[in-house]
Coordinates of N, CA and C in Angstrom, one line a residue:
X1 N 138.7 105.6 136.7 CA 138.5 104.6 135.6 C 137.1 104.2 135.5
X2 N 136.4 104.0 136.6 CA 135.0 103.5 136.6 C 134.1 104.6 135.9
X3 N 134.4 105.9 136.3 CA 133.6 107.0 135.7 C 133.8 107.1 134.2
X4 N 135.1 106.9 133.8 CA 135.4 107.0 132.4 C 134.6 105.9 131.6
X5 N 134.6 104.7 132.1 CA 133.8 103.6 131.5 C 132.4 104.0 131.4
X6 N 131.8 104.4 132.5 CA 130.3 104.8 132.4 C 130.0 105.9 131.5
X7 N 130.9 106.9 131.5 CA 130.7 108.0 130.6 C 130.8 107.6 129.1
X8 N 131.8 106.8 128.8 CA 131.9 106.3 127.4 C 130.7 105.4 127.0
X9 N 130.2 104.7 127.9 CA 129.1 103.8 127.6 C 127.8 104.5 127.5
X10 N 127.4 105.3 128.5 CA 126.1 105.9 128.5 C 126.0 107.2 127.7
X11 N 127.1 108.0 127.8 CA 127.1 109.3 127.1 C 127.6 109.3 125.7
X12 N 128.7 108.6 125.4 CA 129.3 108.5 124.1 C 128.7 107.4 123.3
X13 N 127.9 106.5 123.9 CA 127.3 105.4 123.2 C 128.3 104.4 122.6
X14 N 129.4 104.2 123.2 CA 130.4 103.2 122.7 C 130.0 101.8 123.2
X15 N 130.4 100.8 122.5 CA 130.1 99.5 122.9 C 131.1 99.0 123.9
X16 N 130.8 98.0 124.6 CA 131.8 97.4 125.6 C 133.1 97.1 125.0
X17 N 133.1 96.5 123.8 CA 134.3 96.1 123.1 C 135.1 97.4 122.8
X18 N 134.5 98.4 122.3 CA 135.2 99.6 121.9 C 135.8 100.3 123.1
X19 N 135.1 100.3 124.3 CA 135.6 100.8 125.5 C 136.8 100.0 126.0
X20 N 136.7 98.7 125.9 CA 137.9 97.9 126.4 C 139.1 98.1 125.5
X21 N 138.9 98.3 124.2 CA 140.0 98.5 123.3 C 140.6 99.9 123.6
X22 N 139.8 100.9 123.8 CA 140.2 102.3 124.0 C 141.0 102.4 125.3
X23 N 140.5 101.8 126.4 CA 141.1 101.9 127.7 C 142.1 100.8 128.0
X24 N 142.3 99.9 127.1 CA 143.3 98.8 127.3 C 142.9 97.9 128.5
X25 N 141.7 97.6 128.6 CA 141.2 96.7 129.7 C 140.4 95.6 129.2
X26 N 140.0 94.6 130.0 CA 139.2 93.5 129.5 C 137.8 93.9 129.3
X27 N 137.2 93.2 128.4 CA 135.7 93.4 128.1 C 134.9 93.0 129.3
X28 N 135.3 91.9 130.0 CA 134.6 91.4 131.2 C 134.6 92.5 132.3
X29 N 135.7 93.2 132.5 CA 135.7 94.2 133.5 C 134.7 95.4 133.1
X30 N 134.7 95.8 131.8 CA 133.8 96.8 131.4 C 132.4 96.4 131.6
X31 N 132.1 95.1 131.3 CA 130.7 94.6 131.5 C 130.3 94.6 132.9
X32 N 131.2 94.2 133.8 CA 130.9 94.3 135.3 C 130.5 95.7 135.7
X33 N 131.3 96.7 135.3 CA 131.1 98.1 135.7 C 129.8 98.6 135.2
X34 N 129.5 98.3 133.9 CA 128.3 98.8 133.2 C 127.1 98.2 133.8
X35 N 127.0 96.9 134.0 CA 125.8 96.2 134.5 C 125.5 96.5 135.9
X36 N 126.5 96.9 136.7 CA 126.2 97.3 138.1 C 125.6 98.7 138.2
X37 N 125.7 99.5 137.2 CA 125.2 100.8 137.3 C 123.6 100.8 137.2
X38 N 123.0 101.7 138.0 CA 121.5 101.7 138.0 C 120.9 102.2 136.8
X39 N 121.6 102.8 135.8 CA 121.0 103.3 134.6 C 120.9 102.1 133.5
X40 N 121.6 101.0 133.8 CA 121.7 99.9 132.8 C 120.4 99.3 132.5
X41 N 119.5 98.9 133.4 CA 118.2 98.3 133.0 C 117.4 99.1 132.1
X42 N 117.3 100.4 132.3 CA 116.5 101.3 131.4 C 117.2 101.4 130.1
X43 N 118.6 101.5 130.1 CA 119.3 101.6 128.8 C 119.1 100.3 128.0
X44 N 119.1 99.2 128.7 CA 118.9 97.9 128.0 C 117.5 97.8 127.4
X45 N 116.5 98.3 128.1 CA 115.1 98.3 127.6 C 115.0 99.1 126.3
X46 N 115.6 100.3 126.4 CA 115.5 101.3 125.3 C 116.2 100.7 124.0
X47 N 117.4 100.0 124.3 CA 118.1 99.4 123.2 C 117.3 98.3 122.6
X48 N 116.6 97.5 123.4 CA 115.8 96.4 122.9 C 114.6 97.0 122.0
X49 N 114.0 98.1 122.5 CA 112.9 98.7 121.8 C 113.4 99.2 120.4
X50 N 114.6 99.8 120.4 CA 115.2 100.3 119.2 C 115.4 99.2 118.2
X51 N 116.0 98.1 118.7 CA 116.3 96.9 117.9 C 115.0 96.3 117.3
X52 N 113.9 96.3 118.1 CA 112.6 95.8 117.6 C 112.1 96.7 116.5
X53 N 112.2 98.0 116.7 CA 111.7 99.0 115.7 C 112.5 98.8 114.4
X54 N 113.8 98.7 114.5 CA 114.7 98.5 113.4 C 114.4 97.2 112.6
X55 N 114.2 96.2 113.4 CA 113.8 94.9 112.7 C 112.5 95.0 112.0
X56 N 111.5 95.6 112.7 CA 110.1 95.8 112.0 C 110.2 96.6 110.7
X57 N 111.1 97.6 110.8 CA 111.3 98.5 109.6 C 111.9 97.7 108.5
X58 N 112.9 96.8 108.8 CA 113.5 96.0 107.8 C 112.5 95.0 107.2
X59 N 111.7 94.4 108.0 CA 110.6 93.5 107.5 C 109.7 94.2 106.6
X60 N 109.3 95.4 107.0 CA 108.3 96.2 106.2 C 109.0 96.5 104.8
X61 N 110.3 96.9 104.8 CA 110.9 97.2 103.5 C 111.0 95.9 102.6
X62 N 111.3 94.8 103.3 CA 111.4 93.5 102.5 C 110.0 93.2 101.9
X63 N 109.0 93.4 102.7 CA 107.6 93.1 102.2 C 107.2 94.0 101.1
X64 N 107.6 95.3 101.2 CA 107.3 96.3 100.1 C 108.0 95.8 98.8
X65 N 109.2 95.5 99.0 CA 110.0 95.0 97.8 C 109.4 93.8 97.1
X66 N 109.0 92.8 97.9 CA 108.3 91.6 97.4 C 107.0 92.0 96.7
X67 N 106.2 92.9 97.3 CA 105.0 93.3 96.7 C 105.2 94.0 95.4
X68 N 106.2 94.9 95.4 CA 106.5 95.6 94.1 C 106.9 94.6 93.0
X69 N 107.7 93.6 93.3 CA 108.0 92.6 92.3 C 106.8 91.8 91.8
X70 N 105.9 91.5 92.7 CA 104.7 90.7 92.4 C 103.8 91.6 91.5
X71 N 103.7 92.9 91.9 CA 102.8 93.8 91.2 C 103.4 94.1 89.8
X72 N 104.7 94.2 89.7 CA 105.3 94.4 88.4 C 105.1 93.1 87.5
X73 N 105.2 92.0 88.1 CA 105.0 90.7 87.3 C 103.6 90.7 86.9
X74 N 102.6 91.0 87.8 CA 101.2 91.0 87.4 C 100.9 92.0 86.3
X75 N 101.5 93.2 86.4 CA 101.2 94.2 85.4 C 101.8 93.8 84.0
X76 N 102.9 93.1 84.0 CA 103.5 92.6 82.7 C 102.6 91.5 82.1
X77 N 102.0 90.6 83.0 CA 101.1 89.6 82.5 C 99.8 90.3 82.0
X78 N 99.3 91.3 82.7 CA 98.1 92.0 82.3 C 98.3 92.7 81.0
X79 N 99.5 93.3 80.8 CA 99.8 94.0 79.6 C 99.9 93.0 78.4
X80 N 100.5 91.8 78.6 CA 100.6 90.9 77.5 C 99.2 90.3 77.1
X81 N 98.3 90.1 78.1 CA 97.0 89.7 77.9 C 96.2 90.8 77.1
X82 N 96.4 92.0 77.5 CA 95.7 93.1 76.8 C 96.1 93.2 75.3
X83 N 97.4 93.0 75.1 CA 97.9 93.1 73.7 C 97.2 91.9 72.9
X84 N 97.2 90.7 73.5 CA 96.6 89.6 72.8 C 95.1 89.8 72.6
X85 N 94.4 90.4 73.5 CA 93.0 90.7 73.4 C 92.8 91.7 72.3
X86 N 93.6 92.7 72.3 CA 93.4 93.7 71.2 C 93.7 93.2 69.8
X87 N 94.7 92.3 69.7 CA 94.9 91.6 68.4 C 93.8 90.8 68.0
X88 N 93.2 90.0 68.9 CA 92.1 89.2 68.6 C 90.9 90.0 68.2
X89 N 90.7 91.1 68.9 CA 89.5 92.0 68.6 C 89.7 92.6 67.2
X90 N 90.9 93.0 66.9 CA 91.1 93.6 65.5 C 90.8 92.5 64.4
X91 N 91.3 91.3 64.7 CA 91.1 90.3 63.7 C 89.7 89.9 63.5
X92 N 89.0 89.8 64.6 CA 87.5 89.4 64.6 C 86.7 90.6 64.1
X93 N 87.1 91.8 64.2 CA 86.2 92.9 63.8 C 86.4 93.3 62.3
X94 N 87.3 92.6 61.6 CA 87.4 92.8 60.1 C 86.1 92.4 59.4
X95 N 85.9 93.2 58.4 CA 84.6 92.9 57.6 C 84.8 91.9 56.5
X96 N 86.0 91.4 56.4 CA 86.3 90.4 55.3 C 85.7 89.1 55.6
X97 N 85.4 88.4 54.5 CA 84.8 87.0 54.6 C 85.9 86.0 54.6
X98 N 85.8 85.0 55.5 CA 86.7 83.9 55.6 C 86.5 83.0 54.4
X99 N 87.5 82.8 53.6 CA 87.4 82.0 52.4 C 87.3 80.5 52.9
X100 N 86.8 79.6 52.0 CA 86.7 78.2 52.3 C 88.1 77.6 52.5
X101 N 89.0 78.1 51.7 CA 90.4 77.6 51.7 C 91.0 78.0 53.1
X102 N 90.8 79.2 53.5 CA 91.3 79.6 54.8 C 90.7 78.9 56.0
X103 N 89.4 78.6 55.8 CA 88.7 77.8 56.8 C 89.2 76.4 56.9
X104 N 89.5 75.8 55.8 CA 90.1 74.5 55.8 C 91.5 74.4 56.4
X105 N 92.3 75.5 56.1 CA 93.6 75.5 56.7 C 93.5 75.7 58.2
X106 N 92.5 76.5 58.6 CA 92.3 76.7 60.1 C 91.8 75.4 60.8
X107 N 91.0 74.6 60.1 CA 90.5 73.4 60.6 C 91.0 72.2 59.8
X108 N 92.3 72.1 59.7 CA 92.9 71.1 58.8 C 92.6 69.6 59.3
X109 N 92.3 69.4 60.6 CA 92.0 68.0 61.0 C 90.6 67.6 60.7
X110 N 89.8 68.6 60.3 CA 88.4 68.2 60.0 C 88.2 67.8 58.5
X111 N 89.1 68.1 57.7 CA 89.0 67.8 56.3 C 90.0 66.8 55.8
X112 N 89.6 65.8 55.0 CA 90.5 64.8 54.5 C 90.5 65.0 52.9
X113 N 91.6 64.8 52.3 CA 91.7 64.9 50.9 C 91.3 63.7 50.2
X114 N 90.4 63.9 49.2 CA 89.9 62.8 48.3 C 90.6 63.0 46.9
X115 N 91.6 62.1 46.6 CA 92.3 62.3 45.4 C 91.5 62.0 44.1
X116 N 90.6 61.1 44.2 CA 89.8 60.8 43.0 C 88.9 62.0 42.6
X117 N 88.4 62.7 43.5 CA 87.6 63.9 43.2 C 88.3 65.2 43.3
X118 N 89.6 65.1 43.7 CA 90.5 66.3 43.8 C 89.8 67.4 44.6
X119 N 89.4 67.0 45.9 CA 88.8 68.0 46.8 C 89.0 67.5 48.2
X120 N 88.8 68.4 49.1 CA 88.9 68.2 50.6 C 87.5 68.0 51.0
X121 N 87.2 66.9 51.7 CA 85.9 66.6 52.2 C 85.8 66.6 53.7
X122 N 84.7 67.2 54.2 CA 84.6 67.3 55.7 C 84.3 65.9 56.3
X123 N 84.9 65.7 57.4 CA 84.7 64.4 58.1 C 83.3 64.3 58.7
X124 N 82.5 63.4 58.2 CA 81.0 63.4 58.5 C 80.8 63.0 60.0
X125 N 81.8 62.3 60.6 CA 81.7 61.8 62.0 C 81.7 63.0 63.0
X126 N 82.2 64.1 62.5 CA 82.4 65.3 63.5 C 81.1 66.0 63.7
X127 N 80.2 65.9 62.8 CA 78.9 66.7 62.9 C 79.2 68.1 62.3
X128 N 78.4 68.4 61.3 CA 78.6 69.7 60.6 C 77.4 70.6 60.6
X129 N 77.7 71.9 60.9 CA 76.6 72.8 60.9 C 76.4 73.3 59.4
X130 N 75.3 74.0 59.2 CA 75.0 74.4 57.8 C 76.0 75.4 57.2
X131 N 76.6 76.2 58.0 CA 77.5 77.2 57.4 C 79.0 76.6 57.2
X132 N 79.2 75.4 57.5 CA 80.5 74.8 57.3 C 80.5 74.0 55.9
X133 N 81.4 74.3 55.0 CA 81.4 73.7 53.7 C 81.6 72.2 53.8
X134 N 80.8 71.4 53.0 CA 80.9 70.0 53.0 C 82.2 69.5 52.3
X135 N 82.5 70.2 51.2 CA 83.8 69.9 50.5 C 84.4 71.2 50.0
X136 N 85.7 71.2 49.8 CA 86.4 72.3 49.3 C 87.3 71.9 48.1
X137 N 87.1 72.4 46.9 CA 87.8 72.0 45.8 C 89.3 72.5 45.9
X138 N 90.2 71.7 45.4 CA 91.6 72.0 45.4 C 91.9 73.1 44.4
X139 N 92.8 73.9 44.7 CA 93.1 75.0 43.8 C 94.3 74.6 42.9

């Protein structure tokens, strides 16, 4: 019986629980037989090393997956920024002139409507450069 237990444990790599179920004996008895064998300390060391390697491999896989998700997220952000940059470049590279009306719509807070003169007047408190229209007639 003792030799069967040792053979199943060391050669067939069955667990103590599997051996106890197979041979209809208690797990405690299997444990006593296995731990008294002189091969057990080396077997335990090897098992521990395998467990550490397996754990490290799992951690590496988890880290890789996290990095892939972050990289994908960053690439999506970069792509959206590229698209916005390209749109802005196309709009700014047009040779058309920005009309006064378009400029007023773009800077609506800088112009106030004067109903008596029927025009939009630039707010003088903001400070105006020479290329900004002082007033824009209503259409």
